Backbone as CSV, one residue per row, in Angstrom:
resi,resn,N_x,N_y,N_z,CA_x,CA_y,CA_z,C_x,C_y,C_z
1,UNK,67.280,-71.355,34.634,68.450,-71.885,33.959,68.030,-72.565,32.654
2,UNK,67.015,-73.143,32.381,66.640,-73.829,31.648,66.143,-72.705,30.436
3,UNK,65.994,-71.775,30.748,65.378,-70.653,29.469,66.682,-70.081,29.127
4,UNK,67.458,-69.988,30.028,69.007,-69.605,29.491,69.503,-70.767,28.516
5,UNK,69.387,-71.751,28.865,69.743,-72.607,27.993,69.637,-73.074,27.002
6,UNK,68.321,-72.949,26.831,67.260,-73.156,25.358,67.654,-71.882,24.677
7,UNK,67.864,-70.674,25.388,68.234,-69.433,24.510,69.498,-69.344,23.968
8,UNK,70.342,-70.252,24.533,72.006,-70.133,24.559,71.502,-71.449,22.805
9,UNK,70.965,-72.232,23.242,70.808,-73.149,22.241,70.345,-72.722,20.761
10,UNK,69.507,-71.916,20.934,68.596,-71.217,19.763,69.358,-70.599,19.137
11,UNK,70.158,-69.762,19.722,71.517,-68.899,18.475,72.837,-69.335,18.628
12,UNK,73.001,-70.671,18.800,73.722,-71.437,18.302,75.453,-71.262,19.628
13,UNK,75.160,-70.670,20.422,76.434,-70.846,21.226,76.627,-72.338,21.861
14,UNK,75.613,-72.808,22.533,75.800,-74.397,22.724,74.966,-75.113,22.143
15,UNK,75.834,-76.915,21.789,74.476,-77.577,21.045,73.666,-78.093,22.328
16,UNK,72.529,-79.543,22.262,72.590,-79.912,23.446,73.113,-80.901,23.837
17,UNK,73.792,-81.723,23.382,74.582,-82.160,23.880,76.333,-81.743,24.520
18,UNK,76.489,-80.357,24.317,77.684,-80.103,25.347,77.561,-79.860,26.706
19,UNK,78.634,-80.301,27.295,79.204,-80.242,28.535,80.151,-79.698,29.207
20,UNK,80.242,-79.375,30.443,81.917,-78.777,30.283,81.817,-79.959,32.146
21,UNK,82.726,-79.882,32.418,83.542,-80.582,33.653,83.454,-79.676,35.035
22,UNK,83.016,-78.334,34.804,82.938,-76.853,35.948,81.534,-77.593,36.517
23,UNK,80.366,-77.522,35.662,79.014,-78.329,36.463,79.404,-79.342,37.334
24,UNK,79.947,-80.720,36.881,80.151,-81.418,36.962,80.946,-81.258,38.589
25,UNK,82.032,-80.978,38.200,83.179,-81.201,39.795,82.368,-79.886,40.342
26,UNK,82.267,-78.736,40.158,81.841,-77.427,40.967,80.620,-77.519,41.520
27,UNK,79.700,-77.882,40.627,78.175,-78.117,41.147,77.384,-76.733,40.852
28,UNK,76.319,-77.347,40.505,75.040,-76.124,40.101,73.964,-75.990,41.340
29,UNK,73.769,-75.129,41.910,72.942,-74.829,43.109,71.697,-73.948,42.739
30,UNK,70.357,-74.226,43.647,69.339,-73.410,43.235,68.899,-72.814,44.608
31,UNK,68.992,-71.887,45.165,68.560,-72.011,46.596,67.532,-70.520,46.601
32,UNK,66.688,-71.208,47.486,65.299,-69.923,47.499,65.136,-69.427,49.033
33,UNK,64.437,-68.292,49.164,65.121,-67.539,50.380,63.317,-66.718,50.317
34,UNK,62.324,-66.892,51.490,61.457,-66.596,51.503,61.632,-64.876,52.611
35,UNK,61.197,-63.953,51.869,61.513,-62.828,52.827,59.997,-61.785,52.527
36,UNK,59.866,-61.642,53.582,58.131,-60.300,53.684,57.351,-60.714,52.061
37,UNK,56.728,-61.590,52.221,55.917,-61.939,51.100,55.994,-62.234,49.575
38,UNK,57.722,-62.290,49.260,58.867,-62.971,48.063,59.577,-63.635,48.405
39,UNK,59.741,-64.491,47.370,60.702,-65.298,47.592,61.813,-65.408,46.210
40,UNK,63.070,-65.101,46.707,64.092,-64.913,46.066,65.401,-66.565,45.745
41,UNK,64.734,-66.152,44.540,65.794,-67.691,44.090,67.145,-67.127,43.061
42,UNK,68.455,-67.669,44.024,69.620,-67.352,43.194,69.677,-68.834,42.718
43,UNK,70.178,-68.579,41.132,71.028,-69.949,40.925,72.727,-69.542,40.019
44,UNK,73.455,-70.422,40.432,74.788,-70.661,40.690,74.970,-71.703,40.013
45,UNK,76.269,-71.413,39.050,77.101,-72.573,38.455,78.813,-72.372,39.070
46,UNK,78.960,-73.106,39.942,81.042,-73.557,40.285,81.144,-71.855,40.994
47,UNK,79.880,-71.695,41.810,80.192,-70.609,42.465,79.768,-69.200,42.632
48,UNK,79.703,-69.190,40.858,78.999,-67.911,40.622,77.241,-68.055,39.886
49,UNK,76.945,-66.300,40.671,76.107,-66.321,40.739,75.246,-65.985,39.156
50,UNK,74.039,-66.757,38.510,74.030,-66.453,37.133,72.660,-66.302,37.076
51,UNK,71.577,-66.441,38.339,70.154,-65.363,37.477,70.018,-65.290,39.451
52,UNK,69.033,-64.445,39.369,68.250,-64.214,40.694,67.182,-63.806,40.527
53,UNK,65.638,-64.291,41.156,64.386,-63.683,40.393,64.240,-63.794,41.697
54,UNK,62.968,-62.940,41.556,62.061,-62.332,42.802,60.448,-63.018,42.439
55,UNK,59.720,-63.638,43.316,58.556,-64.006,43.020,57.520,-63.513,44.158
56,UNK,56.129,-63.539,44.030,54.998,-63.363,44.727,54.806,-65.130,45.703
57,UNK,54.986,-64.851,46.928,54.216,-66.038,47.473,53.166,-65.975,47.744
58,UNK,52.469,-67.132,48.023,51.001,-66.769,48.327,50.362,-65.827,49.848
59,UNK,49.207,-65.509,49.523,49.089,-64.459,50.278,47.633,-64.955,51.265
60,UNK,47.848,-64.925,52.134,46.937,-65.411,53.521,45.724,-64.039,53.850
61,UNK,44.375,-64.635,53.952,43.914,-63.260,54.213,43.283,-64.204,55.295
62,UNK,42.718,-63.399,56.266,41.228,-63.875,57.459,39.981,-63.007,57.391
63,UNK,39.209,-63.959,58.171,37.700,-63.467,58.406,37.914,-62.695,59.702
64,UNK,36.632,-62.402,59.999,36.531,-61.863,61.138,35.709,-62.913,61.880
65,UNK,36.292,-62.815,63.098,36.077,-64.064,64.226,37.572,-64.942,63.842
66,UNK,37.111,-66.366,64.790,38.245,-67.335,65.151,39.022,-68.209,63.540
67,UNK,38.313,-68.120,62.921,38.237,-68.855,61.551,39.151,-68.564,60.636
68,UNK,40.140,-68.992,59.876,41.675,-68.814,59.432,41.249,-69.122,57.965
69,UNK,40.800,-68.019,57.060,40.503,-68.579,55.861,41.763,-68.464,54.723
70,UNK,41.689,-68.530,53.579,43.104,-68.601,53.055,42.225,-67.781,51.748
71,UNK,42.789,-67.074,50.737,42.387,-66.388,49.926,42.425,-67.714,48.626
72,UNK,41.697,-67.847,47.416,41.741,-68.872,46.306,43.143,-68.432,45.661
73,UNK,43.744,-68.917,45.429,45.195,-68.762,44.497,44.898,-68.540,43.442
74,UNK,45.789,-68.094,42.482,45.758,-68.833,40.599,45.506,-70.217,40.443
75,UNK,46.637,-70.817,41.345,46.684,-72.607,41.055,45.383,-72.845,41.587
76,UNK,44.617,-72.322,42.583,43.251,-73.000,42.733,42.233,-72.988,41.794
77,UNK,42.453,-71.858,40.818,40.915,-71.335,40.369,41.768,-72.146,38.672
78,UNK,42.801,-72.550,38.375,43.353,-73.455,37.568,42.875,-74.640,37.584
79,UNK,43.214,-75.255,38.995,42.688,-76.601,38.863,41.079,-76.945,39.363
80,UNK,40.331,-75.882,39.460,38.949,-75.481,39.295,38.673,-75.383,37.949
81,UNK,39.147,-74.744,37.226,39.186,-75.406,35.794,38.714,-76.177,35.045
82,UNK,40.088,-77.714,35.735,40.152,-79.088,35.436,39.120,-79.437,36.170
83,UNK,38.151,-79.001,37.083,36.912,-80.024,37.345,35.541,-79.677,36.404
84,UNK,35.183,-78.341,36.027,34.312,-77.484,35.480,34.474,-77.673,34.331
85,UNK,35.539,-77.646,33.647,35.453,-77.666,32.179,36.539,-78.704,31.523
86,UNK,36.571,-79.527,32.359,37.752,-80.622,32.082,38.109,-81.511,31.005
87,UNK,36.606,-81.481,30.665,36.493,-82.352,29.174,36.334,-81.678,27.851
88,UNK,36.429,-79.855,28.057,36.771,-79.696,27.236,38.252,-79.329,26.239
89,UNK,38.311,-79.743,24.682,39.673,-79.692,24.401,40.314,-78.520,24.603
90,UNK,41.845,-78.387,24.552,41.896,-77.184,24.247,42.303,-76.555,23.302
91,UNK,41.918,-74.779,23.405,42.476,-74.417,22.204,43.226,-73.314,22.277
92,UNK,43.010,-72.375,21.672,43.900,-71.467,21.990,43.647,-70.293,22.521
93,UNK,42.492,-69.962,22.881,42.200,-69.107,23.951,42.228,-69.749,24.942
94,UNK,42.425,-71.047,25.459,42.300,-71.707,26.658,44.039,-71.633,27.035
95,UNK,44.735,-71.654,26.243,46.503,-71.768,26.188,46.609,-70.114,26.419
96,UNK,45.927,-68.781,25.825,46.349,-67.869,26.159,46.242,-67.777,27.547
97,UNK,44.891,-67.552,27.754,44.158,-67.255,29.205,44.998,-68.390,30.456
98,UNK,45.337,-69.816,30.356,46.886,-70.455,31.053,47.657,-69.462,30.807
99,UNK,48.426,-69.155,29.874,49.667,-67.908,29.847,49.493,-66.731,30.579
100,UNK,48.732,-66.255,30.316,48.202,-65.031,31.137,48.503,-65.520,32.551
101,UNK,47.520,-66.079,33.275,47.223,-66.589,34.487,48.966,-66.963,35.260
102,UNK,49.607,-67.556,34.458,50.998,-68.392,34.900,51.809,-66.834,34.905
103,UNK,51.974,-66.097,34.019,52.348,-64.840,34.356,52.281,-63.930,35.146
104,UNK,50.846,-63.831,35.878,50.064,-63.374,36.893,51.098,-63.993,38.187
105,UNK,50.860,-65.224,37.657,51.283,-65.853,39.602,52.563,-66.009,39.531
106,UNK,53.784,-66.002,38.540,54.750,-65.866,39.018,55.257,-64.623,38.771
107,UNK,54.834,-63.567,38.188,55.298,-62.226,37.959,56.173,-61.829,36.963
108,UNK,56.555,-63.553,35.952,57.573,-63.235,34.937,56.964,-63.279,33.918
109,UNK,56.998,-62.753,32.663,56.591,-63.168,31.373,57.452,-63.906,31.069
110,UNK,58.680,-64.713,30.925,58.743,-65.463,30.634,58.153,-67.069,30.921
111,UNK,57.844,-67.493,29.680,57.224,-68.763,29.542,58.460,-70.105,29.687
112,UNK,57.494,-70.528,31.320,58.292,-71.919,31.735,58.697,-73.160,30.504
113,UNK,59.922,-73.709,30.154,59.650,-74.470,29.393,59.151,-75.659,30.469
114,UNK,58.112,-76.384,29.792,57.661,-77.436,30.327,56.478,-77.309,31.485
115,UNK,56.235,-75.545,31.695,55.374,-75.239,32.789,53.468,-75.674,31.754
116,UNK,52.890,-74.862,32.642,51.427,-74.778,32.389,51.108,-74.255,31.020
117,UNK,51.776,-72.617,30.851,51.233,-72.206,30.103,52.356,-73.024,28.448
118,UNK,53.099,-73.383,29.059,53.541,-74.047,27.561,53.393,-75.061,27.409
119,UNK,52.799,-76.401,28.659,51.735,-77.376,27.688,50.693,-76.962,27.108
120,UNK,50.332,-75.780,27.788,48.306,-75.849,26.910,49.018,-75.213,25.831
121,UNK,49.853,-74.405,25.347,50.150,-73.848,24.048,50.366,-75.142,22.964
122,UNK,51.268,-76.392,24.045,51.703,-77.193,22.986,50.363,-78.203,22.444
123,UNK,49.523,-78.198,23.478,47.899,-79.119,23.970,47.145,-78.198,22.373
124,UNK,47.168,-77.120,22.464,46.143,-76.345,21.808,46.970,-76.694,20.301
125,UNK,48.097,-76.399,19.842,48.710,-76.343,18.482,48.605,-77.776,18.376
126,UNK,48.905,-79.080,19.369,48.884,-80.407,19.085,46.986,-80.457,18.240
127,UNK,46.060,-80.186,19.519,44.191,-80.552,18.788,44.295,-79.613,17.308
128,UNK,44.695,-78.126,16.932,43.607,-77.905,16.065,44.344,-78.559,14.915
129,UNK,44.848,-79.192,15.043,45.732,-80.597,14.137,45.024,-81.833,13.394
130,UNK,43.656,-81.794,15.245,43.118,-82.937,14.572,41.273,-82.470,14.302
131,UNK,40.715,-83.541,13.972,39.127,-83.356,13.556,38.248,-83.849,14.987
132,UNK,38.802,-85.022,15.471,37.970,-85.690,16.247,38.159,-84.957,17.926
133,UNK,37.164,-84.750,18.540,37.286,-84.666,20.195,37.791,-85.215,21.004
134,UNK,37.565,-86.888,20.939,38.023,-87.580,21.463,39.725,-87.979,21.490
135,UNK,40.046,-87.592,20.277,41.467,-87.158,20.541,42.239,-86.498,20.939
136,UNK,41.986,-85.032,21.152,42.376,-84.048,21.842,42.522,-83.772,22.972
137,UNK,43.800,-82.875,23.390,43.998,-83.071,24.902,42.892,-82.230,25.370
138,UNK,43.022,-82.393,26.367,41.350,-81.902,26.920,42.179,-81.424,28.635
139,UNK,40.933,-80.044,28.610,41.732,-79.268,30.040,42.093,-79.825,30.919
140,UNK,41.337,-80.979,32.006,41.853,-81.493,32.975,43.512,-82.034,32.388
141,UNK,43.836,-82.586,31.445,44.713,-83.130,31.227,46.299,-82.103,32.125
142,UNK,45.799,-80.558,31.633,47.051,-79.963,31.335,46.734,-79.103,32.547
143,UNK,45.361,-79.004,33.366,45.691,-78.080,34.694,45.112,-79.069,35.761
144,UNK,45.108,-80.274,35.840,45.023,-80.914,37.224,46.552,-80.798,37.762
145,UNK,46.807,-80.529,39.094,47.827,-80.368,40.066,48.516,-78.859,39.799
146,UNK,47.935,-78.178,38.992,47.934,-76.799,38.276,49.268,-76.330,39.808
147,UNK,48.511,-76.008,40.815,49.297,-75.481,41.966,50.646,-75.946,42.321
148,UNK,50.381,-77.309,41.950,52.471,-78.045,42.532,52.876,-77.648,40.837
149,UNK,52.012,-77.619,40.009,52.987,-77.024,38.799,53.629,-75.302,38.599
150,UNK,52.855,-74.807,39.145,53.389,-73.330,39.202,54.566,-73.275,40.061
151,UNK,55.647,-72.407,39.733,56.789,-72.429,40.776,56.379,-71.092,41.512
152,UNK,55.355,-70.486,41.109,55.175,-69.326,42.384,53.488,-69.630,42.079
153,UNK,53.074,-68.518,43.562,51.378,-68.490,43.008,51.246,-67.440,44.207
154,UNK,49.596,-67.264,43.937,49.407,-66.153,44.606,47.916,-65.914,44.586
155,UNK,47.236,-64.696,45.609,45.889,-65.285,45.681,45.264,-64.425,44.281
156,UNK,43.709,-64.594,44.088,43.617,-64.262,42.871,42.666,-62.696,43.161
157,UNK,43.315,-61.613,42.122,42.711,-60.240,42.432,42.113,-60.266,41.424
158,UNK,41.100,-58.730,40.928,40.226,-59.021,40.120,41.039,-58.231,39.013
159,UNK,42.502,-57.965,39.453,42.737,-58.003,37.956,44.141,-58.380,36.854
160,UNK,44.129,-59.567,37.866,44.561,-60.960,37.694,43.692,-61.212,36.736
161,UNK,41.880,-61.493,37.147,40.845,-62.363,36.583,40.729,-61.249,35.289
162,UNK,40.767,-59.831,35.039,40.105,-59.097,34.453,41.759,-59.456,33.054
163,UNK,42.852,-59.499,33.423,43.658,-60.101,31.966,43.872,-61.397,32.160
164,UNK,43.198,-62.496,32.716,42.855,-63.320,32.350,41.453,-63.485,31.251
165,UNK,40.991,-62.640,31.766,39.303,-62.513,30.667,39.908,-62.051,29.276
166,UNK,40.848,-61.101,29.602,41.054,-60.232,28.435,41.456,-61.099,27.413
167,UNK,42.750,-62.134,27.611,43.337,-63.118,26.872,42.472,-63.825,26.183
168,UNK,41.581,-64.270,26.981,40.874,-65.440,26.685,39.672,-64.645,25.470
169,UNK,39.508,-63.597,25.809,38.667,-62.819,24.680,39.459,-62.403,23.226
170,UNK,40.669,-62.362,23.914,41.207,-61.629,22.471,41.660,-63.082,21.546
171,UNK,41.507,-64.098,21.996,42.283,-65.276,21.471,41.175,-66.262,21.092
172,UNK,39.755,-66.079,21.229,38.592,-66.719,20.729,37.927,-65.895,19.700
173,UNK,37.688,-66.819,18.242,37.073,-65.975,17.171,35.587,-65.651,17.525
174,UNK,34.998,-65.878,18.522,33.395,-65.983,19.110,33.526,-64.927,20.069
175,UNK,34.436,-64.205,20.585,35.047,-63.231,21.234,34.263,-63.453,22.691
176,UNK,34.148,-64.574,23.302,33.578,-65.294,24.418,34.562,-65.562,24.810
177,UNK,33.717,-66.265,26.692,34.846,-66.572,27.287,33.884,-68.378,27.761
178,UNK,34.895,-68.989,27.502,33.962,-70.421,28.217,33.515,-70.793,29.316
179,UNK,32.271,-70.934,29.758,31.434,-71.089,30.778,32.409,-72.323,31.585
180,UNK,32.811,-71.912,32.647,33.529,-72.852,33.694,35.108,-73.129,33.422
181,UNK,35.442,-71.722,32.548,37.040,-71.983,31.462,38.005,-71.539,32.426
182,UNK,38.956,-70.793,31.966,39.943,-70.570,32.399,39.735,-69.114,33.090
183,UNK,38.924,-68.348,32.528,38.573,-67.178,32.941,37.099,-67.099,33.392
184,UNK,36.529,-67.627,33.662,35.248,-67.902,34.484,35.850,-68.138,35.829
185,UNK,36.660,-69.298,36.136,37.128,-69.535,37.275,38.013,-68.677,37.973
186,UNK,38.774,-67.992,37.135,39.446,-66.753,38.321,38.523,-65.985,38.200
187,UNK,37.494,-65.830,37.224,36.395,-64.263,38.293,35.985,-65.093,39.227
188,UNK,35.283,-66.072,39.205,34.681,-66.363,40.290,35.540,-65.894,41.215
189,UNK,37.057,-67.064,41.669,37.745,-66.516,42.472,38.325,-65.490,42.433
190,UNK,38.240,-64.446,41.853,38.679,-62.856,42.563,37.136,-62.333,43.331
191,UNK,36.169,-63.001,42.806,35.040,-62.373,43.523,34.951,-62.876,45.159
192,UNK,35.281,-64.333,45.110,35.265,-64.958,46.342,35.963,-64.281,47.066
193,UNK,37.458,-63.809,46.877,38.318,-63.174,47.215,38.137,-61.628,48.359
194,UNK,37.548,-60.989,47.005,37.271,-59.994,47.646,35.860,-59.971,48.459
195,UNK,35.182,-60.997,48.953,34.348,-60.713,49.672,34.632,-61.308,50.972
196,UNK,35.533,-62.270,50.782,36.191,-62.696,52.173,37.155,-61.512,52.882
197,UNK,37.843,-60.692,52.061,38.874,-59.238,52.233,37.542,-58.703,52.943
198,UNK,36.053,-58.474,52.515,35.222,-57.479,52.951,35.055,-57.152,54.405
């Protein structure tokens, strides 16, 4: 609702400050409905129905024997990230390779306002602003709790990790990827991944 809105805003049909009285007395509803491995969210204004998306939930794998392992998510190998490379700022291969990744786990290209991949966009355009390090937002800032920030997620495949690499390559002038970055940590976890699947 909120990307409808900002879009309704952008070419000028509402400002933001209008209202109408239908929200208000009718009520706006968001309700999500988990079915064979999606989960389906309608939302509703005074009744009717006005988006419905389909998302990836996360996905459970096991070992062999008694032992209940869980596959690494996006949001895990995100806020793996924020411990590995936490202090460094970000920039804008670090904001692509978030975009990428947030796309991956919820299956939409559209960009959350206010999600992951559009703080590190706003994190990355805010630093190359400034000169000093110590000023700049810096990764832990924008992917600690990475997982309660994603509204979907999912475990990580290798090629999830392989356009996560890609981003992060095409969006660095050193055409590298940062040791413990955004795309280091989902290969790792697609590798972990698939050897626990083995």
């Amino acid at each position: 609702m909120q990307s409808a809105a900002t879009r309704n805003e952008q070419v000028g049909v509402v400002g933001h400050n209008n209202i109408t009285d239908i929200a208000g007395e009718q009520g706006v509803s968001v309700a999500e409905t988990d079915v064979a491995g999606r989960r389906i969210i309608t939302e509703a204004v005074a009744g009717q129905v006005v988006g419905q998306y389909v998302q990836a939930t996360p996905v459970m794998t096991s070992q062999v024997g008694a032992v209940q392992q869980n596959a690494i998510t996006i949001g895990e190998a995100l806020e793996a990230t924020a411990k590995t490379a936490g202090d460094k700022p970000v920039d804008q291969s670090d904001a692509a390779a978030v975009q990428a990744a947030e796309v991956r786990a919820t299956g939409s290209n559209v960009i959350i306002p206010g999600g992951l991949a559009a703080t590190a966009q706003s994190a990355a355009a805010h630093n190359a602003t400034l000169d000093r390090d110590e000023e700049k937002i810096k990764l832990n800032q924008v992917l600690t709790g990475a997982t309660a920030k994603l509204p979907a997620d999912k475990a990580v495949t290798r090629q999830d990790a392989e356009g996560v690499v890609s981003a992060e390559l095409r969006n660095n002038p050193n055409v590298a990827t940062h040791p413990g970055g955004v795309a280091a940590s989902m290969a790792a976890a697609a590798r972990l991944n698939e050897n626990v699947n083995a």
